[in-house]
Structures are given as C-alpha cells and as structure tokens.
Coordinates of C-alpha atoms in Angstrom, one line a residue:
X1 CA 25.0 17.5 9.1
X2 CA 27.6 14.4 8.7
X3 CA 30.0 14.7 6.1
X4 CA 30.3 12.0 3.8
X5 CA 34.3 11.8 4.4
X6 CA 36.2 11.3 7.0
X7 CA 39.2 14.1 7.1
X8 CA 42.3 13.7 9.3
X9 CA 45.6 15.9 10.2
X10 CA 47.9 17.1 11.8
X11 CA 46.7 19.5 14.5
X12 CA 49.4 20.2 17.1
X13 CA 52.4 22.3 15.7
X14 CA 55.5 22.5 14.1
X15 CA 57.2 19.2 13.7
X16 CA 59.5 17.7 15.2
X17 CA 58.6 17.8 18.3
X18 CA 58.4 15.6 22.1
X19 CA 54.4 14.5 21.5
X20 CA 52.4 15.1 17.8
X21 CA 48.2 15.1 18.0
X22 CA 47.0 13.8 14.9
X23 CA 42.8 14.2 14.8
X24 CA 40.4 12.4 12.7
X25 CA 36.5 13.0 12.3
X26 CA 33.6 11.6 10.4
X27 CA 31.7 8.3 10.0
X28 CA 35.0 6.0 9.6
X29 CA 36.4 7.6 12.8
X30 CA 35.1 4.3 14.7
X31 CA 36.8 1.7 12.4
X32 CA 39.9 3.8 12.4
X33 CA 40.7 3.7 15.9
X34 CA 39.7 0.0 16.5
X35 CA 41.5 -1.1 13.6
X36 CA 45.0 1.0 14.7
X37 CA 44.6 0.8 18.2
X38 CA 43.2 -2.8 18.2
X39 CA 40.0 -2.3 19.9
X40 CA 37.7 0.4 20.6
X41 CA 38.1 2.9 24.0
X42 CA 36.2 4.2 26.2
X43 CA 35.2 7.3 25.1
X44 CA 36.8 10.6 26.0
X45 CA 39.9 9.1 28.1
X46 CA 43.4 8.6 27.1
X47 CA 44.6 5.1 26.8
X48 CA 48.0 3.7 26.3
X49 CA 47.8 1.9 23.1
X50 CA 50.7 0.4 20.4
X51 CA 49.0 1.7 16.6
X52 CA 49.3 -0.9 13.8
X53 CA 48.5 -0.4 10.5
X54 CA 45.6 -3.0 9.0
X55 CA 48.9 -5.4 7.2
X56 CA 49.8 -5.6 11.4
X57 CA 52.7 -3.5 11.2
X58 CA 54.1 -1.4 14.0
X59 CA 53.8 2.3 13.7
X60 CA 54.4 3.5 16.7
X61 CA 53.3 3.3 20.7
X62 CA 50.8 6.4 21.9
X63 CA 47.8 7.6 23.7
X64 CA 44.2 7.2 21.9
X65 CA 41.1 9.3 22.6
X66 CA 38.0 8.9 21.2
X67 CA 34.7 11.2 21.3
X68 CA 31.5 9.9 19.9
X69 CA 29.3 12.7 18.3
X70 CA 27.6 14.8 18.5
X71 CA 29.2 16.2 21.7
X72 CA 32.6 16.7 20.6
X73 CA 34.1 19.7 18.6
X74 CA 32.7 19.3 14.8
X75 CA 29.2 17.0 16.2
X76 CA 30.6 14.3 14.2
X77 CA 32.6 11.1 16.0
X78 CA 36.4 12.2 16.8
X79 CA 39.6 10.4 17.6
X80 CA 42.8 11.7 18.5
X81 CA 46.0 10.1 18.0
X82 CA 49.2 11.1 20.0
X83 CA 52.1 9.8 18.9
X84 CA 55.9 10.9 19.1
X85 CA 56.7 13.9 16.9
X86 CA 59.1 12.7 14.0
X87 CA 58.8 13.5 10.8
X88 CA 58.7 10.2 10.0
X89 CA 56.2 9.1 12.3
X90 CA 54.0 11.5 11.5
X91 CA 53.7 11.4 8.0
X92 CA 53.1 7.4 8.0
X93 CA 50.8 7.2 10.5
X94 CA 49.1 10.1 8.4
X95 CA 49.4 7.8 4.9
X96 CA 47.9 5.0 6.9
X97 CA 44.7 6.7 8.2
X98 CA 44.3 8.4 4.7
X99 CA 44.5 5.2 2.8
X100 CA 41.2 4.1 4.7
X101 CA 38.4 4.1 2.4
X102 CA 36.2 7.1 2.6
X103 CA 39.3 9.0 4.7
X104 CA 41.1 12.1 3.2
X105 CA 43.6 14.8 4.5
X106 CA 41.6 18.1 5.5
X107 CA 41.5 21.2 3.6
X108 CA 42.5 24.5 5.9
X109 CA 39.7 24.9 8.2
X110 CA 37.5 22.3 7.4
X111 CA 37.5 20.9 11.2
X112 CA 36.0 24.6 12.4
X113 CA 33.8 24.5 9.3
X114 CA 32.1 20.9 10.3
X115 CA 31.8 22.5 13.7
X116 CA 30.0 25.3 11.9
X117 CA 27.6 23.3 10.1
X118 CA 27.2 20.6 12.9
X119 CA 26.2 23.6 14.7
X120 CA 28.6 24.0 17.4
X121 CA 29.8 26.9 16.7
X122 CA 28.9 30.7 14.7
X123 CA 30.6 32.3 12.6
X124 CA 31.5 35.2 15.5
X125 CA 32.9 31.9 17.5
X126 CA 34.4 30.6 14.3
X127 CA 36.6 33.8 14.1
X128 CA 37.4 34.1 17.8
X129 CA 39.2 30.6 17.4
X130 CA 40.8 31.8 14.8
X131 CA 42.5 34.9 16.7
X132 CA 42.8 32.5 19.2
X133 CA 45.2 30.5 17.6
X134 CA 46.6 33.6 16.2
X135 CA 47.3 35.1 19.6
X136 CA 50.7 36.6 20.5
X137 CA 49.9 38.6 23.4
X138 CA 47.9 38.2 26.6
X139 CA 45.6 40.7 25.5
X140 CA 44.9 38.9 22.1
X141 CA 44.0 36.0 24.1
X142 CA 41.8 37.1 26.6
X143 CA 40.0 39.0 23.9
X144 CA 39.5 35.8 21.7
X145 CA 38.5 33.9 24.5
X146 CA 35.5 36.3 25.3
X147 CA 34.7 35.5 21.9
X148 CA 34.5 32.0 21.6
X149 CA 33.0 31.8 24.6
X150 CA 30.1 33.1 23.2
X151 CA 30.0 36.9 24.7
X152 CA 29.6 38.8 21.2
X153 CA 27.4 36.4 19.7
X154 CA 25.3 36.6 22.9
X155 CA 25.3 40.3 22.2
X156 CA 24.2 40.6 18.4
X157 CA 21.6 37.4 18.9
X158 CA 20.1 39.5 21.7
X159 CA 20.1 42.7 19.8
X160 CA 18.1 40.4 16.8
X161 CA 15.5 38.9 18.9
X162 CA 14.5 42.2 20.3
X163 CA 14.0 43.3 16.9
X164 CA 12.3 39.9 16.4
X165 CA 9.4 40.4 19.0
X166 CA 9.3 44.2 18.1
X167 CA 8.1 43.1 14.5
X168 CA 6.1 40.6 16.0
X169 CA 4.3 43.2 18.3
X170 CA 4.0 46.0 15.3
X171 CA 2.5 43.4 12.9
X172 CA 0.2 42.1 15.4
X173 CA -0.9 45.8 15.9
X174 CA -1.6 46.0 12.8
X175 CA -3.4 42.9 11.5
X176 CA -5.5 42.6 14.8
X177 CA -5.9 46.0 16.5
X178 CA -9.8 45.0 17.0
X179 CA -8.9 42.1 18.8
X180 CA -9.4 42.1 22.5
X181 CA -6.1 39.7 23.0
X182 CA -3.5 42.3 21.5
X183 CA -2.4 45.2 23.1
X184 CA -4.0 48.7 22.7
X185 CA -0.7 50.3 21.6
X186 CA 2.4 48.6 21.7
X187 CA 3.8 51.2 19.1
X188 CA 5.4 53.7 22.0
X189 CA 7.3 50.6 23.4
X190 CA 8.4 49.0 19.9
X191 CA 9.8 52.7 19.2
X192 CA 11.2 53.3 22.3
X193 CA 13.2 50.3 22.2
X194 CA 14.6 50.8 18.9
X195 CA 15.6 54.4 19.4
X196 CA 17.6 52.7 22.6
X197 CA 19.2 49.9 20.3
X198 CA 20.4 52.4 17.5
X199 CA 22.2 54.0 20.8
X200 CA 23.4 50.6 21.9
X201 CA 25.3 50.1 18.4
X202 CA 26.6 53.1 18.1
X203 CA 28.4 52.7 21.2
X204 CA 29.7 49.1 20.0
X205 CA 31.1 50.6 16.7
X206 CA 33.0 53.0 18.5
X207 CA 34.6 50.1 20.3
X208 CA 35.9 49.0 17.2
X209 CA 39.2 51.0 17.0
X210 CA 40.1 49.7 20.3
X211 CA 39.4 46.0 19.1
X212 CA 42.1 46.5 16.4
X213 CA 44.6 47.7 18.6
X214 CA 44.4 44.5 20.8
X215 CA 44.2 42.4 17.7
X216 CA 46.6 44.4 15.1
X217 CA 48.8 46.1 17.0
X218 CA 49.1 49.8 18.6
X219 CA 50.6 52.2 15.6
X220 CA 53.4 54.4 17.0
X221 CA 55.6 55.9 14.2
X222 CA 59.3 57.7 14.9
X223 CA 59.6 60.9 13.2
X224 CA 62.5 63.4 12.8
X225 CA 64.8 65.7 10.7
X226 CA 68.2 63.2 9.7
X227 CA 70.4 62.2 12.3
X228 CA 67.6 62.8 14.7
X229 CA 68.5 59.5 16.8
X230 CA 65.2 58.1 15.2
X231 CA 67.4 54.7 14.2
X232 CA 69.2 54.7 17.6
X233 CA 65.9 54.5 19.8
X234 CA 64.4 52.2 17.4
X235 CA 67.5 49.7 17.9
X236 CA 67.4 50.1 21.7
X237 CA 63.6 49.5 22.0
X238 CA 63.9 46.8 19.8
X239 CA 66.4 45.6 22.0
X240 CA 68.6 44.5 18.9
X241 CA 69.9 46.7 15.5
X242 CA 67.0 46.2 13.1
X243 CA 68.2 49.4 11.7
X244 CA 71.3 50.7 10.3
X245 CA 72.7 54.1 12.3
X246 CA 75.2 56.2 10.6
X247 CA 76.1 59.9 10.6
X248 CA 74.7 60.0 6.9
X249 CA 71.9 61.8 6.5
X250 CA 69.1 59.7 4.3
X251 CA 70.7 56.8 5.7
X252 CA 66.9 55.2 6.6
X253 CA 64.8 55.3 3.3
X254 CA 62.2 52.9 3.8
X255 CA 60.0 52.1 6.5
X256 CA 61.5 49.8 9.2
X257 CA 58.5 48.0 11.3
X258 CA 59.3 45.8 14.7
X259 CA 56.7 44.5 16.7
X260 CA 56.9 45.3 20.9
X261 CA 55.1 43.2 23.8
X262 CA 54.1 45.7 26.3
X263 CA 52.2 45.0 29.4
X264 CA 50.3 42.5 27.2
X265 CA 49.4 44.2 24.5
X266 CA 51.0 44.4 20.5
X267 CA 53.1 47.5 19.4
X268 CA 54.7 48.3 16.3
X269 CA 56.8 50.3 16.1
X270 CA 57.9 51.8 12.7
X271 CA 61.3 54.1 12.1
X272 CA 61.0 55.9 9.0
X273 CA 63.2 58.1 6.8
X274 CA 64.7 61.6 8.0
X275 CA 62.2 64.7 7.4
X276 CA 64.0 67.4 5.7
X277 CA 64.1 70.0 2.6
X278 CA 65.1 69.5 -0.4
X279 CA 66.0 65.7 -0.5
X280 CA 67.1 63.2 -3.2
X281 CA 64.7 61.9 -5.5
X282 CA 64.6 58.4 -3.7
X283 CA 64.9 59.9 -0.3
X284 CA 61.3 61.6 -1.3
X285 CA 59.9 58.3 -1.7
X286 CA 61.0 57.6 2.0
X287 CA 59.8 60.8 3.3
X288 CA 56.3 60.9 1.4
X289 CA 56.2 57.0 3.1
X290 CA 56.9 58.6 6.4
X291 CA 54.3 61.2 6.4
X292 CA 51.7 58.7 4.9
X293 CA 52.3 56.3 8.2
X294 CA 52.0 59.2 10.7
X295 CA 48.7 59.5 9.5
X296 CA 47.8 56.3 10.3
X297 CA 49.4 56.3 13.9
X298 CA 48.1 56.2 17.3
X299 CA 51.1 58.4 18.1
X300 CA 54.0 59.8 17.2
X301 CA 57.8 60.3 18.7
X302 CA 58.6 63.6 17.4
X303 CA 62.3 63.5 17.7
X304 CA 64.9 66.2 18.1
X305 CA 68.6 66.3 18.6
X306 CA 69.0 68.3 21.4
X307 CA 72.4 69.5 20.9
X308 CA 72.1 70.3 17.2
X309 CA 68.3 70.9 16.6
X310 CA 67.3 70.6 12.9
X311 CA 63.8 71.7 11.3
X312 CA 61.8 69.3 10.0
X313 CA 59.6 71.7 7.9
X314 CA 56.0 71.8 8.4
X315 CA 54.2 68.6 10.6
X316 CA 50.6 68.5 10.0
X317 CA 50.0 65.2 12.1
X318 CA 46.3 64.5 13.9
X319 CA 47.8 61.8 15.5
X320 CA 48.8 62.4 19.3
X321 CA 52.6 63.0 20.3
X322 CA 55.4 62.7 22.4
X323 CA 58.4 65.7 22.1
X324 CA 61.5 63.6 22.4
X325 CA 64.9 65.5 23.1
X326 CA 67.5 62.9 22.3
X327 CA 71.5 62.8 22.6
X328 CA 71.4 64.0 26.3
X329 CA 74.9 62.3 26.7
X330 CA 76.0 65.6 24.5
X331 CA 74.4 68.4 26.5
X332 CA 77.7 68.9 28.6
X333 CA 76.4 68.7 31.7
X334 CA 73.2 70.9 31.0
X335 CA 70.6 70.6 33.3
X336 CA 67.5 68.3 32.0
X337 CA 65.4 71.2 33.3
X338 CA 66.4 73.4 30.6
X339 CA 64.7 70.9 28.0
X340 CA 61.3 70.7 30.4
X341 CA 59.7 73.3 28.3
X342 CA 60.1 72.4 24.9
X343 CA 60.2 68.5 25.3
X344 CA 58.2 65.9 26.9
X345 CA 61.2 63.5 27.0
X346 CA 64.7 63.3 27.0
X347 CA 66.7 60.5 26.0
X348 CA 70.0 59.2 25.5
X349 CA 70.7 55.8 23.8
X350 CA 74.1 55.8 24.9
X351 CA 73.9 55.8 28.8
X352 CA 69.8 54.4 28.8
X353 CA 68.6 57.8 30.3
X354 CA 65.3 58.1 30.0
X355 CA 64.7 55.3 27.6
X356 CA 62.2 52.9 29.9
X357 CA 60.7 56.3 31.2
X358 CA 59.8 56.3 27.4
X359 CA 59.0 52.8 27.3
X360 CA 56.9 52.7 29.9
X361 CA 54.6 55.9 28.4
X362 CA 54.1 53.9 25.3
X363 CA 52.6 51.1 26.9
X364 CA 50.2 53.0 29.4
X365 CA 49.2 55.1 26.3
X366 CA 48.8 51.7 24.3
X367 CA 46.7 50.4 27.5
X368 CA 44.8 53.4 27.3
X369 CA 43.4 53.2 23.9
X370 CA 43.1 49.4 23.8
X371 CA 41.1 49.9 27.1
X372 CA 39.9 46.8 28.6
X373 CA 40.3 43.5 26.7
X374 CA 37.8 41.7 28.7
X375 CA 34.9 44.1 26.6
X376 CA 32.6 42.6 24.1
X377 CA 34.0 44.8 20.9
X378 CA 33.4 44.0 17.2
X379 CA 36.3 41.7 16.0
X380 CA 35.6 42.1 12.2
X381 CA 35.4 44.8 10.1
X382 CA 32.4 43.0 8.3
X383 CA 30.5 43.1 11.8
X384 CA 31.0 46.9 11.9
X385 CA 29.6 47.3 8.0
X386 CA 26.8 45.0 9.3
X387 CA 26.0 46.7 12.7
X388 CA 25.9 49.9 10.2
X389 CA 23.6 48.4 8.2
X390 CA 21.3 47.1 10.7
X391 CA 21.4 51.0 12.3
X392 CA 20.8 52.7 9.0
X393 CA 17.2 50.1 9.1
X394 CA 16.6 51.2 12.8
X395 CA 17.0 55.1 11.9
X396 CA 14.4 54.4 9.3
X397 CA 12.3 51.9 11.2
X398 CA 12.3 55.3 13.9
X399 CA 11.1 57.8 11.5
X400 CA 7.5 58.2 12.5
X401 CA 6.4 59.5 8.8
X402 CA 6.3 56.3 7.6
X403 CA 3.4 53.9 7.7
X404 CA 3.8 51.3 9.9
X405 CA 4.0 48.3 7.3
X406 CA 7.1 50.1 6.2
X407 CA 8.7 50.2 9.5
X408 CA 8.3 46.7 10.2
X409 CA 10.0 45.9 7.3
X410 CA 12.7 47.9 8.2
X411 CA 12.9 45.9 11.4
X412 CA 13.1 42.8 9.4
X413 CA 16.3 44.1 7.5
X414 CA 17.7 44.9 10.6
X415 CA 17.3 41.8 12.0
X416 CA 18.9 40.0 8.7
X417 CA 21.7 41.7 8.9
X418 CA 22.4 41.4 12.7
X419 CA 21.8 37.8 11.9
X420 CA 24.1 38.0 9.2
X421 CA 27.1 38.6 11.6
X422 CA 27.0 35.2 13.3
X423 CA 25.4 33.2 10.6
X424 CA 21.7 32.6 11.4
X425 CA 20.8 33.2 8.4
X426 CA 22.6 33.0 4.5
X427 CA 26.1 33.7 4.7
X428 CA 27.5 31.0 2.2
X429 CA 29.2 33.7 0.5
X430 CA 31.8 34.3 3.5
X431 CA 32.4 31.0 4.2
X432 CA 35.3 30.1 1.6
X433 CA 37.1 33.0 2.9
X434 CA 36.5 32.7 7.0
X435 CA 37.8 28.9 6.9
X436 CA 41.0 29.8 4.3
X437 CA 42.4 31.5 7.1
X438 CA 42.7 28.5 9.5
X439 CA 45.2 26.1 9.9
X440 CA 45.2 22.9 8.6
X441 CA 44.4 20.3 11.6
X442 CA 41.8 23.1 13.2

C-alpha cells in the first residue's frame, strides 16, 4: 500500500543539537531529494551535499540518503536529510519539504503505521519499537529487541498455523473419511497437540508478570511506624533528598516514587507515610495510600528503629519482605548480632552501614523475578486477554463430548484470536491507539 502523501519529520531528538535527521517517505520522496540536493544519489549511501530550496536558496550543507521502496523501513521510497541541529535550521528545511506539493508533516506514528500496512512490520513488532525507543535500561532494551526482531511473533504465528493444519486435518476427517487419500484417524494427533498447546500458553501467561517488571519497573514500597528512617534510606538510595526528614511524626503524607537502575533493570522505589494509631485525619489518607501500594509491591522494606522500636499495628502484606533495623549509629556500641534474629538488615544512613548490602539485595531480588530478559514473554496486556481467549477455545476444542464440527470451530476462534495479537487478521480497531503512542518522526 502507497500512501497518497508524502509525510516528513523530525526523527532524531531533542533539538538543538551537533547533527538533526530529518526523514521523508512516499511517492514525492524522489523529486524532493533531487530538487534540494541537486541531483539524485545513489541509493542507500551518504553523500555530502549543500540543500537548496526550489527559489535556489541556501539552507544549509549535509549528508543525503536515499532508499528506494519497497526495501526500506515503511516499503515506500525514503530519504534522509542530515543537517546541523538549530532550531532554525531545522524548522526551515522542514517548511521547505512541506511546501512541496502532495508533502505534509507526519502525524505521531504514522512512519511505523506505513511500515505496518506496507507490511514490514506486525503489530507485536510495531510495539517492540515502541519500548524500544522507550528503553531506559539495558534490560528494556534487550527485551524490545527480541521483539522486533521477530521472536514473539515467531511464537504466536507458529502457535496459529498449528491450529491452522489441525482444522485442516479435522475437517478433512470429516468431509472425506471414505476417501483412501486421508488419513484413517488423525483425531488422536489433532487432540494431542492441542492439549500440548493449551500447556504451552499457559506457561507464556505466567511469563507475563516478569515482562512487566523489565518493562514497568520492579515495585518495592518502604514501610514503617513515624520516624522509622523510612525518608532517610529513601534519600540515600536515591542518592539525593527527594524527601523531606524531620523528627515530626506525619512528616511524609503522600506517596514519594523515585525510579533506581540496578544491574540493568528499573526499580521504583516508593516512601510512604508513617504507619501508626490513631493519626490525623489527612495523615489517614497517607496511611490508607501506603497500605494500598504494599499490596501492589514485589516487596517490602519493613522498617524499624532499632533503638526506639515503635508498633506499626497489624501488617497484612502478601507481598515478600525484608526486616530492616535502622539507626545502628544509635545502638552504643551493641553488637549487630544482637539484631540477627529479629532483622534481616541493619542499616545506618549516617555512617553507610549496611546500605549497599541492602542495595545489592534489591537488585538480585529484582533480577530474580524479572528472570531472564532474553525470554520470549507477552509485552502487552492485550496479548495475555488474547492468549486467554485463544486457551478458553482450545479447552473447548479438547472436550471430547462435543461433535467434531463443533470443535473445529473452536479451533478456528483460536486461531483468530492468536492472529489477532500480531495483526493477521482485523485489528483496525487498535490501530489509532498502538500508533498515538509513538513519536513523531518514527
């Protein structure tokens, strides 16, 4: 499919900067380039070129690229221009490609979508190169690059054309059992092979937790009583004062959130208001907030002063934990070991005891549930309600009560929705809302 415009923009980033990529694709791509570079160039190499607009005036000395479709990233032709990155550069070299007739600036997206409908890329792909560009951490990029490479789609697309030929095989059955060409019974195999696939998905969902932790962040949430040295620990593994530490009680009444790098992988880490009896009426807003994170957490730092312990009143968490003594600086010279029973930790913010001990435990725990970022995992929570889908058909499909015109059927669904995941079949629906979440210029 060839768009009837031509779209161009910005795609490298934040300007102003040493070198700005400006890209341009559709049918006017070709006149573009040899009208502002004064002469066409040999396709995909970089040449040293000064850009005129079509009145002959300089805009500016750069490199030019060109790739003629289909093989280039949206199938259609594609130039690049690279130019330096002023402001004022930029913007008139954009005003003069867009005043070309049948050119217009791109909507968020719409290069990826072009891709999609030229057929370069699915929609499992499409959203990979979104994370891609997303990526903050080493494991959010080698997971997106998996992706776009083509690993999960390779995964779902082989799941569907099992189900494909199983169809196939139970509807032969069953229109030409007679015939000498088909099979005696293929029904044992067909069955077989779903009852394996249902297990095969299953597996995958449960993969999906771990997918979120690489691409949204591994939850761990600092609880205890006021003056706990919650605020304190949350500075130093911030590594600045993202949160305000006084001897008041009720001081923190809101959640405080910073986001941690660790051995790759995204952390958040979230300080929240004192737990305690009897608080102020706004302080119970921060406390009821509190609670309501821990039980969203992959763990919790269950904080204690160990010089002046205070109850925090009853802690019904599901999420792991860590028992953190804290204040060690105030123990007077008490042995550690006296703490060894009661607390996993012991800390002081003071003097850095024990703090990258603590540090380090978060990150292997956070490396433990992420696992390993080079597995094929669902991405999307839409690919987990469709893999569902697709398994609720199977377990139906399997059910041996049912006559076999039934099943097949079942198998067909299953297949749609599989198909559904990368876009082999109608997903016009989702398409607005996949491409508002690129960048313009991608």
């Amino acid at each position: 499919m060839i768009s009837g415009d031509s779209i161009v923009a910005l795609s490298s980033g934040r300007l102003p900067a040493g070198v700005a990529v400006l890209r341009i694709s559709g049918r006017n791509t070709r006149f573009v380039v040899e009208t502002i570079a004064g002469g066409m160039v040999k396709p995909r190499s970089a040449v040293l070129r000064r850009f005129r607009a079509p009145d002959g005036t300089v805009l500016d000395n750069g490199l030019v690229l060109f790739f003629p479709g289909p093989a280039s990233f949206t199938g259609e032709d594609v130039a690049e221009f690279h130019v330096h990155g002023g402001r004022a550069v930029v913007a008139r070299m954009l005003e003069t490609i867009a005043g070309f007739d049948g050119v217009r600036h791109a909507e968020p997206g719409e290069f990826t979508r072009r891709a999609f409908f030229n057929g370069k890329v699915d929609l499992v792909e499409t959203e990979a190169l979104a994370d891609l560009v997303n990526a903050e951490t080493e494991a959010q990029r080698r997971f997106a690059i998996l992706n776009a490479g083509g690993a999960q789609s390779a995964l779902y697309l082989g799941w569907r054309r099992r189900l494909i030929h199983a169809r196939a095989m139970i509807e032969a059955e069953i229109d030409f059992a007679d015939e000498d060409d088909v099979p005696g019974s293929v029904s044992d195999t067909v069955w077989s092979d779903a009852r394996s696939m249902i297990s095969e998905i299953d597996r995958h969902i449960a993969g999906f937790h771990a997918a979120e932790i690489i691409r949204d962040g591994f939850e761990v949430v600092i609880l205890g009583a006021p003056n706990a040295g919650k605020s304190s620990l949350f500075n130093a593994l911030a590594r600045r004062d993202a949160a305000i530490v006084t001897d008041e009680p009720g001081t923190t009444r809101d959640l405080l959130e910073v986001v941690l790098d660790l051995r790759g992988l995204r952390v958040r880490l979230t300080d929240t208001a004192g737990l305690r009896e009897a608080p102020g009426k706004i302080e119970t807003i921060g406390i009821e907030k509190a609670r309501a994170k821990a039980d969203r957490a992959d763990l919790l730092l269950l904080l204690e002063d160990a010089a002046n312990p205070k109850d925090t009143g009853p802690l019904s968490m599901s999420a792991p934990s860590l028992r953190v003594a804290t204040k060690l600086d105030l123990l007077d010279k008490r042995a550690p070991h006296d703490l060894a029973g009661r607390y996993e930790f012991g800390i002081s913010v003071i003097d850095g005891t024990g703090v990258e001990r603590l540090l380090a435990e978060i990150g292997r725990r956070a490396a433990e549930a992420a696992g390993d970022s080079g597995d094929i995992l669902p991405s999307r929570l839409r690919h987990v309600e469709l893999l569902d889908a697709a398994n609720r058909h199977l377990h139906r499909a399997a059910d041996e009560r049912m006559a076999q015109e039934l099943r097949a059927e079942e198998l067909r669904l299953a297949a749609e929705r599989l198909g559904r995941i990368v876009g082999a079949v109608d997903v016009e629906d989702l398409l607005d809302v996949i491409f508002s979440q690129f960048c313009i210029g991608k």
